Tab-separated table of C-alpha atoms in Angstrom:
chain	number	residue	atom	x	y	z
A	1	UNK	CA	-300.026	96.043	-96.894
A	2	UNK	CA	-300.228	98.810	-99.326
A	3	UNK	CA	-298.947	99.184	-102.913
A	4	UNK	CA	-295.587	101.084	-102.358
A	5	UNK	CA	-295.346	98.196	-99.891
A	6	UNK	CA	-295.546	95.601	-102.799
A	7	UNK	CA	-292.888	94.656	-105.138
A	8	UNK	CA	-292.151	92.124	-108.147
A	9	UNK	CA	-288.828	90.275	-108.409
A	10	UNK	CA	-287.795	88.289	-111.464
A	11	UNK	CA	-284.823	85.795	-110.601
A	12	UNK	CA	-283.293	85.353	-114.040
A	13	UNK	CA	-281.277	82.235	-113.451
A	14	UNK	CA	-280.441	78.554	-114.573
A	15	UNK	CA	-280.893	75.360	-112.519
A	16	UNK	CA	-277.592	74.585	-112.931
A	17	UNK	CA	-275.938	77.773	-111.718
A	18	UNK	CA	-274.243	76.959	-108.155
A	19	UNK	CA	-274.479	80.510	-108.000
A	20	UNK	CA	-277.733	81.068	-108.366
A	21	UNK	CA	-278.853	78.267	-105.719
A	22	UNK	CA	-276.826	80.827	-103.294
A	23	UNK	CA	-278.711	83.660	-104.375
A	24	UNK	CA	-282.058	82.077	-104.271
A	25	UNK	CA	-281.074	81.240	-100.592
A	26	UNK	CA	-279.788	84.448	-99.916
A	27	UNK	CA	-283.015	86.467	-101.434
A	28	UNK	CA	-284.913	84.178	-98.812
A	29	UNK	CA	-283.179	85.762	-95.978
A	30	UNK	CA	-283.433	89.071	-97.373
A	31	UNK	CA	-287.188	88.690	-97.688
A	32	UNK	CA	-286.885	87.376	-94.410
A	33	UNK	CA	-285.588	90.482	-92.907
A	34	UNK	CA	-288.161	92.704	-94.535
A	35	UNK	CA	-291.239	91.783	-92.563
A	36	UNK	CA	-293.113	94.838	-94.284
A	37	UNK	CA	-292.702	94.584	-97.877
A	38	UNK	CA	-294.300	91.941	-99.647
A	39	UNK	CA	-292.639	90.346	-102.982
A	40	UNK	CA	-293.892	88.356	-105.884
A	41	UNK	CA	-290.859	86.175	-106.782
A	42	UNK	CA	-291.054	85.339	-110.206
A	43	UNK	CA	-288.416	82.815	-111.787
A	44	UNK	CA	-287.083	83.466	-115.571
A	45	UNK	CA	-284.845	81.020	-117.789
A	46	UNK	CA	-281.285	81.787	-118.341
A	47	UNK	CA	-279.014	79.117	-120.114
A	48	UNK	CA	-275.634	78.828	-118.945
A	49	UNK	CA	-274.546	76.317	-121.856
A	50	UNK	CA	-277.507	76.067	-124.665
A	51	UNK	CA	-275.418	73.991	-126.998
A	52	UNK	CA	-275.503	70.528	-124.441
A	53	UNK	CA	-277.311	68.501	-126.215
A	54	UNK	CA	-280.715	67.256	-124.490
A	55	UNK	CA	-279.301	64.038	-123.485
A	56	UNK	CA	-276.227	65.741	-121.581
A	57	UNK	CA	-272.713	65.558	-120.873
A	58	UNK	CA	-270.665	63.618	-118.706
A	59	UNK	CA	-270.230	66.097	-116.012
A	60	UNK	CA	-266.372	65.973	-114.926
A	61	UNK	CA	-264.884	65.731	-118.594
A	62	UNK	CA	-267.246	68.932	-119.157
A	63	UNK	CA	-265.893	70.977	-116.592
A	64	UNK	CA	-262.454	69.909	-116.838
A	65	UNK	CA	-262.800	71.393	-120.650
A	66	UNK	CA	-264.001	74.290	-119.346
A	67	UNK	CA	-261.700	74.670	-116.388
A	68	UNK	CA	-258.571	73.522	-118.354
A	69	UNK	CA	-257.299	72.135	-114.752
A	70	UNK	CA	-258.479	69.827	-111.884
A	71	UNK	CA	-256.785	71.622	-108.951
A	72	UNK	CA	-258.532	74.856	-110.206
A	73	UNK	CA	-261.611	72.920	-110.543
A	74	UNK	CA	-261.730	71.118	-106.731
A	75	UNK	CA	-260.785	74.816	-105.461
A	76	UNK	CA	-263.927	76.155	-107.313
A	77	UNK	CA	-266.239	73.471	-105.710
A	78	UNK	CA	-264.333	73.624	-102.237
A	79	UNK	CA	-265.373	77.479	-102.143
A	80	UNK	CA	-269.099	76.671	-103.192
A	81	UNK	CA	-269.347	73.764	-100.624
A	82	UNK	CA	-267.906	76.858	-97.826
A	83	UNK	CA	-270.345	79.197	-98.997
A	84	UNK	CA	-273.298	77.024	-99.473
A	85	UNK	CA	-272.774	75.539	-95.601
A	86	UNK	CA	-273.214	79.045	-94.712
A	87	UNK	CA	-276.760	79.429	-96.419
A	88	UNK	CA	-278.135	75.759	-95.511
A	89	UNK	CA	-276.709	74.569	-98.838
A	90	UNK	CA	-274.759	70.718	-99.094
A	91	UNK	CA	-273.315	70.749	-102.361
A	92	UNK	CA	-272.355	67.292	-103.223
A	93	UNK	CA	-270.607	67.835	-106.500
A	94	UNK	CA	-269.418	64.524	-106.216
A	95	UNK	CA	-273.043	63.167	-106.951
A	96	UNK	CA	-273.251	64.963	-109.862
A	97	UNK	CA	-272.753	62.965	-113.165
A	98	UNK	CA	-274.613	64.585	-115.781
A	99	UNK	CA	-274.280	68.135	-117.233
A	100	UNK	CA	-277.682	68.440	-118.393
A	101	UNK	CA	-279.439	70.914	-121.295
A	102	UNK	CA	-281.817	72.666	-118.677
A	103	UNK	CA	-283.938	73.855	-121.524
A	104	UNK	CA	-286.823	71.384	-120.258
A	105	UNK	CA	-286.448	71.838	-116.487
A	106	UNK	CA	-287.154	75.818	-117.764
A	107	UNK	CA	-290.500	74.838	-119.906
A	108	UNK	CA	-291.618	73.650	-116.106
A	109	UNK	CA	-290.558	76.144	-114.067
A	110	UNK	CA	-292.864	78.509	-117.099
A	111	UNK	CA	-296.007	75.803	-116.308
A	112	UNK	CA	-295.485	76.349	-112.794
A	113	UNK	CA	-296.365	80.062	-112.763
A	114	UNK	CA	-299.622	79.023	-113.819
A	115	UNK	CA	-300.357	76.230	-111.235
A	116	UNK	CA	-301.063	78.189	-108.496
A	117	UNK	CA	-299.320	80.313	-105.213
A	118	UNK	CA	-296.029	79.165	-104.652
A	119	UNK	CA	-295.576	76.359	-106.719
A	120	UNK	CA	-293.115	77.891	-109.130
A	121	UNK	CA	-290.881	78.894	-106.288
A	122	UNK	CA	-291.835	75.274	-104.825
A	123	UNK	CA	-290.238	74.007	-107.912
A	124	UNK	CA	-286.899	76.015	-108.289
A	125	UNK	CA	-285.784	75.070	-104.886
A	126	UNK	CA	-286.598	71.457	-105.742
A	127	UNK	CA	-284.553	71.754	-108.730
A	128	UNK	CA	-281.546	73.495	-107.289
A	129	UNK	CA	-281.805	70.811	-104.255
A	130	UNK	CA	-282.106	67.625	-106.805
A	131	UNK	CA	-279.348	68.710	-108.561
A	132	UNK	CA	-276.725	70.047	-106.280
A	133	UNK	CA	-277.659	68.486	-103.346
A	134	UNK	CA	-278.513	64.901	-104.913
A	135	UNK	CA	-277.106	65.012	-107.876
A	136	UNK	CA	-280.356	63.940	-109.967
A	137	UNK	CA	-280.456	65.200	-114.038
A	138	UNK	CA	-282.422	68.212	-114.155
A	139	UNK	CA	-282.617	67.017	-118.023
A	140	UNK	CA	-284.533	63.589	-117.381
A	141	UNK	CA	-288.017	63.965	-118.107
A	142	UNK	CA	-289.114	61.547	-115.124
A	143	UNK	CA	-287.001	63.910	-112.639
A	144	UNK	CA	-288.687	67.001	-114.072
A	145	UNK	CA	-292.407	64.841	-113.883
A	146	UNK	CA	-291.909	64.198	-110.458
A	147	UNK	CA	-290.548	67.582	-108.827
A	148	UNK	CA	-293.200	69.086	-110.866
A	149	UNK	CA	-295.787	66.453	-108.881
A	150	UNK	CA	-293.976	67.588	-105.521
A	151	UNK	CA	-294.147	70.935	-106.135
A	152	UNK	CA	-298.019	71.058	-106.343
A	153	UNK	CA	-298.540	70.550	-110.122
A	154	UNK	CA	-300.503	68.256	-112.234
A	155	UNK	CA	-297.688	65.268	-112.839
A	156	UNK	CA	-299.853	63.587	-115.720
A	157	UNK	CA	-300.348	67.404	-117.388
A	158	UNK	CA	-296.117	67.828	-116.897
A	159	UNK	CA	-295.161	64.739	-118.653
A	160	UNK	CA	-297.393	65.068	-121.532
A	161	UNK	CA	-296.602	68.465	-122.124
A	162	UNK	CA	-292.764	67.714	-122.052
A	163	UNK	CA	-293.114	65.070	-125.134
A	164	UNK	CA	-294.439	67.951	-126.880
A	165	UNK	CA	-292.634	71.240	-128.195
A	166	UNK	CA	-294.727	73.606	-125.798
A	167	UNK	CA	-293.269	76.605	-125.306
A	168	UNK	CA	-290.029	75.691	-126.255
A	169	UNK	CA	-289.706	78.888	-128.629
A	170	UNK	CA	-291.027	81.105	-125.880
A	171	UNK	CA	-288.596	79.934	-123.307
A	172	UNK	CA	-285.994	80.534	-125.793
A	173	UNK	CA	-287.130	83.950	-126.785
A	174	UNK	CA	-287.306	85.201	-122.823
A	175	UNK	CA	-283.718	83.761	-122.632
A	176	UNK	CA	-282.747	85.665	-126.368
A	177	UNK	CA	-284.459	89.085	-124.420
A	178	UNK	CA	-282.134	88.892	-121.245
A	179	UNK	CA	-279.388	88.743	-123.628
A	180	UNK	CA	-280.441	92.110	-125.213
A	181	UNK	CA	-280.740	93.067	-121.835
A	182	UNK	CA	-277.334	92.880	-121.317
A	183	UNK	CA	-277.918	89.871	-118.551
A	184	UNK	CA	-274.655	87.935	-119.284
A	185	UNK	CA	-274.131	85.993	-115.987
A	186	UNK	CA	-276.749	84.665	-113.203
A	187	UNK	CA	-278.400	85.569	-111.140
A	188	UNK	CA	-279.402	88.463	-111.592
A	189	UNK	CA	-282.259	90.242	-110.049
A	190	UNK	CA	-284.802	92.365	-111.648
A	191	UNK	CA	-286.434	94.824	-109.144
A	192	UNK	CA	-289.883	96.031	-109.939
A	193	UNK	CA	-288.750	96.049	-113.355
A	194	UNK	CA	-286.908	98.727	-113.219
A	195	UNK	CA	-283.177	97.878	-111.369
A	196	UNK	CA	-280.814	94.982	-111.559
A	197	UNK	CA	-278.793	93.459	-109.186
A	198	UNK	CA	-276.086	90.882	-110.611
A	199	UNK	CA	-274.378	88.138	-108.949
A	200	UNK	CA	-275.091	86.623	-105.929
A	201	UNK	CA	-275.131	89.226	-103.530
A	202	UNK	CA	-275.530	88.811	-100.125
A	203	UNK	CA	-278.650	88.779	-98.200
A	204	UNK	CA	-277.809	92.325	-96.782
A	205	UNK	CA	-276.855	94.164	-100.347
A	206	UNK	CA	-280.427	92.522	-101.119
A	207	UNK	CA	-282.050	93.493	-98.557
A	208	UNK	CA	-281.039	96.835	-98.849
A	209	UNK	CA	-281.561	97.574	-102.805
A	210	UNK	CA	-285.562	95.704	-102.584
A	211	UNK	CA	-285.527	98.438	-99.624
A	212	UNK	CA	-284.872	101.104	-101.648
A	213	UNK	CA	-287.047	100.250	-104.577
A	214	UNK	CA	-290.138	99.839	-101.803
A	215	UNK	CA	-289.043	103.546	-100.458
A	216	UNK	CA	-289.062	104.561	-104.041
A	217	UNK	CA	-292.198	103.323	-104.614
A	218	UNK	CA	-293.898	104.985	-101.635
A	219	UNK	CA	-291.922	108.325	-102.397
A	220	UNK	CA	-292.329	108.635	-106.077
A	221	UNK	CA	-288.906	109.176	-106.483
A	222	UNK	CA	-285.623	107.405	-107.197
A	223	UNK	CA	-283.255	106.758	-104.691
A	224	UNK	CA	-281.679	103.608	-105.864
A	225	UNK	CA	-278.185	104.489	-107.185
């Protein structure tokens, strides 16, 4: 595996994007199709809704205010439970009760990064699955404790680093600099650091944009558009 043949990909996204569960499944299968290229998947914090307070919302009176209408609402989650069958996803947004500040669940997914190969991703598909799929609260500190445990990190280390402040400002800062960065919806994908791809595109757009960036990379020339 050379170099060119290497690539970095930051998945700026929240835990409590439905959206961004599909793209984390649908980068999967990109990967997946790309045999050659090799990619460091790196996970960054995005906050869909900073102002919930760390205890949460009740979940259906916050989306009804944001919806403004129930039918609209069940349509919204009827399309997400569609989509997500397609990519191995069972969205039970019935079993979802809290809207939780994900501010926390972030500060993990940072200590992650440093707990070895794989672990951080380890975690952010635990996260996505506990919430959307089991409808756990991302928010609780013993949730958070014990994905971090499953996920290959230290569970006593987790817990007593989530009573404290740790890295709370620098979480908030990375979210402040995708802001500046013009990231105003999730996912988005950082390629190599140098393109972006927004939404949750599917597996093929993927595949064919981290393509690009590797055959830039091995060129020395752009080619991405």
């Amino acid at each position: 595996m050379t170099e060119q043949n290497k690539l970095t990909i930051d998945v700026v996204s929240d835990v409590v994007c439905p959206w961004c569960f599909l793209g984390m499944k649908r980068l999967e299968n990109a990967l997946a199709s790309l045999p050659d290229i090799e990619a460091e998947v790196r996970w960054r914090p995005f906050q869909l809704d900073p102002t919930i307070p760390p205890e949460g919302k009740e979940r259906k009176a916050y989306m009804l205010s944001k919806f403004n209408d129930e039918t609209k609402l069940k349509h919204a989650h009827a399309n997400l439970v569609s989509l997500g069958a397609v990519e191995g996803i069972a969205f039970d947004f019935d079993a979802i009760t809290i809207a939780p500040n994900t501010l926390d669940a972030h500060r993990v997914i940072r200590w992650a990064a440093a707990s070895g190969e794989g672990v951080q991703d380890k975690l952010a598909r635990a996260l996505f699955s506990l919430y959307f799929e089991q409808g756990k609260n991302v928010g609780d500190h013993a949730v958070l404790v014990e994905a971090g445990r499953q996920a290959g990190m230290d569970a006593a280390v987790v817990e007593a680093l989530l009573a404290t402040d740790s890295d709370r400002d620098e979480v908030t800062n990375e979210i402040v600099t995708a802001s500046r960065m013009g990231i105003t919806g999730v996912p988005c994908f950082l390629l190599d650091g140098k393109y972006a791809v927004m939404g949750a595109q599917d597996s093929a757009t993927l595949a064919d944009a981290i393509r690009q960036v590797a055959a830039e990379k091995t060129a020395g020339e752009p080619v991405l558009n």
